[in-house]
Amino acid sequence: MALGLNIAGVCPACQAGGVTFRWTRCFNRRAVTRCGKCGKALESRLSLVAYLLMIFYLQVWAIVGAIALFITVAGGAWLLACAILAAFYLTVVLPAKWLHSLDVRPYSPLAV
């Protein structure tokens, strides 16, 4: 039994697991990707409340993290700067990817 955080969704077309969204697209309300097994286009759309909360959290973390990152780089504490970047990835990027993996559906360009 493997313990860990599953941040990958399931393809609704072929039921293949491991559908993830690029971290650069996870901060959009609507993220689009392709299934690695069948090649179908998939999308995930966050609710407005979840999206606004995620963006607010991102902005607060970015301001505080940018100030801390500037201070550590100016002081020459490179290991601490890397720790700040790792903390940003673990506390902001992974939850954003996880939110998008909760609701994976076939991509429909006509849906608004």
PDB file of C-alpha atoms in Angstrom:
ATOM      1  CA  MET A   1       0.000   0.000   0.000  1.00  0.00           C
ATOM      2  CA  ALA A   2       1.548   3.264  -1.130  1.00  0.00           C
ATOM      3  CA  LEU A   3       1.023   6.300   1.025  1.00  0.00           C
ATOM      4  CA  GLY A   4       1.129   9.710  -0.548  1.00  0.00           C
ATOM      5  CA  LEU A   5      -0.803  12.582  -2.010  1.00  0.00           C
ATOM      6  CA  ASN A   6      -2.506  11.660  -5.260  1.00  0.00           C
ATOM      7  CA  ILE A   7      -2.652  14.849  -7.313  1.00  0.00           C
ATOM      8  CA  ALA A   8      -3.468  13.129 -10.596  1.00  0.00           C
ATOM      9  CA  GLY A   9      -6.921  12.774 -12.076  1.00  0.00           C
ATOM     10  CA  VAL A  10      -8.521   9.998 -14.096  1.00  0.00           C
ATOM     11  CA  CYS A  11      -9.282  10.277 -17.811  1.00  0.00           C
ATOM     12  CA  PRO A  12     -13.074   9.979 -18.302  1.00  0.00           C
ATOM     13  CA  ALA A  13     -12.602   8.440 -21.769  1.00  0.00           C
ATOM     14  CA  CYS A  14     -10.145   5.586 -21.108  1.00  0.00           C
ATOM     15  CA  GLN A  15     -10.086   5.526 -17.274  1.00  0.00           C
ATOM     16  CA  ALA A  16      -6.311   5.908 -17.240  1.00  0.00           C
ATOM     17  CA  GLY A  17      -4.910   7.444 -14.099  1.00  0.00           C
ATOM     18  CA  GLY A  18      -2.155  10.007 -13.922  1.00  0.00           C
ATOM     19  CA  VAL A  19      -3.816  12.917 -15.727  1.00  0.00           C
ATOM     20  CA  THR A  20      -2.089  16.047 -14.492  1.00  0.00           C
ATOM     21  CA  PHE A  21      -2.113  19.655 -15.562  1.00  0.00           C
ATOM     22  CA  ARG A  22       0.977  21.776 -16.149  1.00  0.00           C
ATOM     23  CA  TRP A  23       1.828  23.932 -13.166  1.00  0.00           C
ATOM     24  CA  THR A  24       1.816  27.039 -15.352  1.00  0.00           C
ATOM     25  CA  ARG A  25      -1.813  26.345 -16.342  1.00  0.00           C
ATOM     26  CA  CYS A  26      -3.043  25.470 -12.847  1.00  0.00           C
ATOM     27  CA  PHE A  27      -3.465  29.107 -11.851  1.00  0.00           C
ATOM     28  CA  ASN A  28      -6.123  29.615 -14.538  1.00  0.00           C
ATOM     29  CA  ARG A  29      -9.760  28.938 -13.807  1.00  0.00           C
ATOM     30  CA  ARG A  30      -9.925  26.556 -16.750  1.00  0.00           C
ATOM     31  CA  ALA A  31      -6.995  24.237 -17.476  1.00  0.00           C
ATOM     32  CA  VAL A  32      -6.699  22.032 -20.564  1.00  0.00           C
ATOM     33  CA  THR A  33      -4.413  19.033 -21.106  1.00  0.00           C
ATOM     34  CA  ARG A  34      -4.262  15.780 -23.051  1.00  0.00           C
ATOM     35  CA  CYS A  35      -4.501  12.228 -21.771  1.00  0.00           C
ATOM     36  CA  GLY A  36      -1.169  10.462 -22.071  1.00  0.00           C
ATOM     37  CA  LYS A  37      -2.803   7.141 -22.974  1.00  0.00           C
ATOM     38  CA  CYS A  38      -5.641   7.933 -25.401  1.00  0.00           C
ATOM     39  CA  GLY A  39      -4.678  11.474 -26.445  1.00  0.00           C
ATOM     40  CA  LYS A  40      -8.122  12.986 -25.799  1.00  0.00           C
ATOM     41  CA  ALA A  41      -8.288  16.626 -24.783  1.00  0.00           C
ATOM     42  CA  LEU A  42      -9.347  17.065 -21.163  1.00  0.00           C
ATOM     43  CA  GLU A  43     -10.283  20.113 -19.147  1.00  0.00           C
ATOM     44  CA  SER A  44     -10.844  21.094 -15.564  1.00  0.00           C
ATOM     45  CA  ARG A  45     -12.839  24.117 -14.525  1.00  0.00           C
ATOM     46  CA  LEU A  46     -12.745  25.460 -10.970  1.00  0.00           C
ATOM     47  CA  SER A  47     -15.724  27.064  -9.317  1.00  0.00           C
ATOM     48  CA  LEU A  48     -15.521  30.822  -8.954  1.00  0.00           C
ATOM     49  CA  VAL A  49     -15.164  30.610  -5.164  1.00  0.00           C
ATOM     50  CA  ALA A  50     -12.330  28.060  -5.316  1.00  0.00           C
ATOM     51  CA  TYR A  51     -10.595  30.065  -8.031  1.00  0.00           C
ATOM     52  CA  LEU A  52     -10.815  33.376  -6.151  1.00  0.00           C
ATOM     53  CA  LEU A  53      -9.578  31.787  -2.924  1.00  0.00           C
ATOM     54  CA  MET A  54      -6.681  30.163  -4.772  1.00  0.00           C
ATOM     55  CA  ILE A  55      -5.703  33.443  -6.458  1.00  0.00           C
ATOM     56  CA  PHE A  56      -5.936  35.367  -3.177  1.00  0.00           C
ATOM     57  CA  TYR A  57      -3.758  32.742  -1.474  1.00  0.00           C
ATOM     58  CA  LEU A  58      -1.296  32.902  -4.374  1.00  0.00           C
ATOM     59  CA  GLN A  59      -1.050  36.688  -4.176  1.00  0.00           C
ATOM     60  CA  VAL A  60      -0.484  36.747  -0.413  1.00  0.00           C
ATOM     61  CA  TRP A  61       2.131  33.981  -0.665  1.00  0.00           C
ATOM     62  CA  ALA A  62       3.818  35.698  -3.596  1.00  0.00           C
ATOM     63  CA  ILE A  63       4.164  39.016  -1.757  1.00  0.00           C
ATOM     64  CA  VAL A  64       5.461  37.489   1.476  1.00  0.00           C
ATOM     65  CA  GLY A  65       7.592  34.946  -0.386  1.00  0.00           C
ATOM     66  CA  ALA A  66       9.066  37.553  -2.719  1.00  0.00           C
ATOM     67  CA  ILE A  67      10.126  39.735   0.207  1.00  0.00           C
ATOM     68  CA  ALA A  68      11.656  36.755   2.008  1.00  0.00           C
ATOM     69  CA  LEU A  69      13.334  35.557  -1.196  1.00  0.00           C
ATOM     70  CA  PHE A  70      14.815  38.995  -1.846  1.00  0.00           C
ATOM     71  CA  ILE A  71      16.190  39.212   1.682  1.00  0.00           C
ATOM     72  CA  THR A  72      17.749  35.747   1.544  1.00  0.00           C
ATOM     73  CA  VAL A  73      19.324  36.282  -1.882  1.00  0.00           C
ATOM     74  CA  ALA A  74      20.654  39.703  -0.859  1.00  0.00           C
ATOM     75  CA  GLY A  75      22.117  38.146   2.279  1.00  0.00           C
ATOM     76  CA  GLY A  76      23.667  35.267   0.358  1.00  0.00           C
ATOM     77  CA  ALA A  77      21.637  32.525   2.054  1.00  0.00           C
ATOM     78  CA  TRP A  78      21.158  30.409  -1.058  1.00  0.00           C
ATOM     79  CA  LEU A  79      20.068  27.302   0.811  1.00  0.00           C
ATOM     80  CA  LEU A  80      17.297  29.247   2.525  1.00  0.00           C
ATOM     81  CA  ALA A  81      16.285  30.749  -0.845  1.00  0.00           C
ATOM     82  CA  CYS A  82      15.953  27.244  -2.280  1.00  0.00           C
ATOM     83  CA  ALA A  83      13.884  26.241   0.763  1.00  0.00           C
ATOM     84  CA  ILE A  84      11.536  29.189   0.140  1.00  0.00           C
ATOM     85  CA  LEU A  85      11.065  28.127  -3.489  1.00  0.00           C
ATOM     86  CA  ALA A  86      10.438  24.518  -2.420  1.00  0.00           C
ATOM     87  CA  ALA A  87       7.892  25.718   0.149  1.00  0.00           C
ATOM     88  CA  PHE A  88       6.138  27.742  -2.570  1.00  0.00           C
ATOM     89  CA  TYR A  89       5.916  24.642  -4.761  1.00  0.00           C
ATOM     90  CA  LEU A  90       4.614  22.462  -1.931  1.00  0.00           C
ATOM     91  CA  THR A  91       2.085  24.929  -0.521  1.00  0.00           C
ATOM     92  CA  VAL A  92       0.830  26.674  -3.667  1.00  0.00           C
ATOM     93  CA  VAL A  93       1.530  24.691  -6.840  1.00  0.00           C
ATOM     94  CA  LEU A  94       0.653  21.195  -5.594  1.00  0.00           C
ATOM     95  CA  PRO A  95      -2.711  22.262  -4.099  1.00  0.00           C
ATOM     96  CA  ALA A  96      -3.546  24.072  -7.366  1.00  0.00           C
ATOM     97  CA  LYS A  97      -2.760  20.918  -9.342  1.00  0.00           C
ATOM     98  CA  TRP A  98      -4.806  18.877  -6.891  1.00  0.00           C
ATOM     99  CA  LEU A  99      -7.834  21.187  -7.213  1.00  0.00           C
ATOM    100  CA  HIS A 100      -7.779  20.768 -10.976  1.00  0.00           C
ATOM    101  CA  SER A 101      -7.435  16.987 -10.758  1.00  0.00           C
ATOM    102  CA  LEU A 102     -10.672  16.697  -8.771  1.00  0.00           C
ATOM    103  CA  ASP A 103     -12.909  17.491 -11.750  1.00  0.00           C
ATOM    104  CA  VAL A 104     -11.486  16.209 -15.042  1.00  0.00           C
ATOM    105  CA  ARG A 105     -13.912  16.120 -17.960  1.00  0.00           C
ATOM    106  CA  PRO A 106     -13.689  15.865 -21.752  1.00  0.00           C
ATOM    107  CA  TYR A 107     -12.749  19.152 -23.375  1.00  0.00           C
ATOM    108  CA  SER A 108     -15.560  20.968 -25.127  1.00  0.00           C
ATOM    109  CA  PRO A 109     -14.551  24.171 -26.913  1.00  0.00           C
ATOM    110  CA  LEU A 110     -18.209  25.196 -27.204  1.00  0.00           C
ATOM    111  CA  ALA A 111     -18.787  25.147 -23.436  1.00  0.00           C
ATOM    112  CA  VAL A 112     -18.373  28.499 -21.762  1.00  0.00           C
TER     113      VAL A 112
END
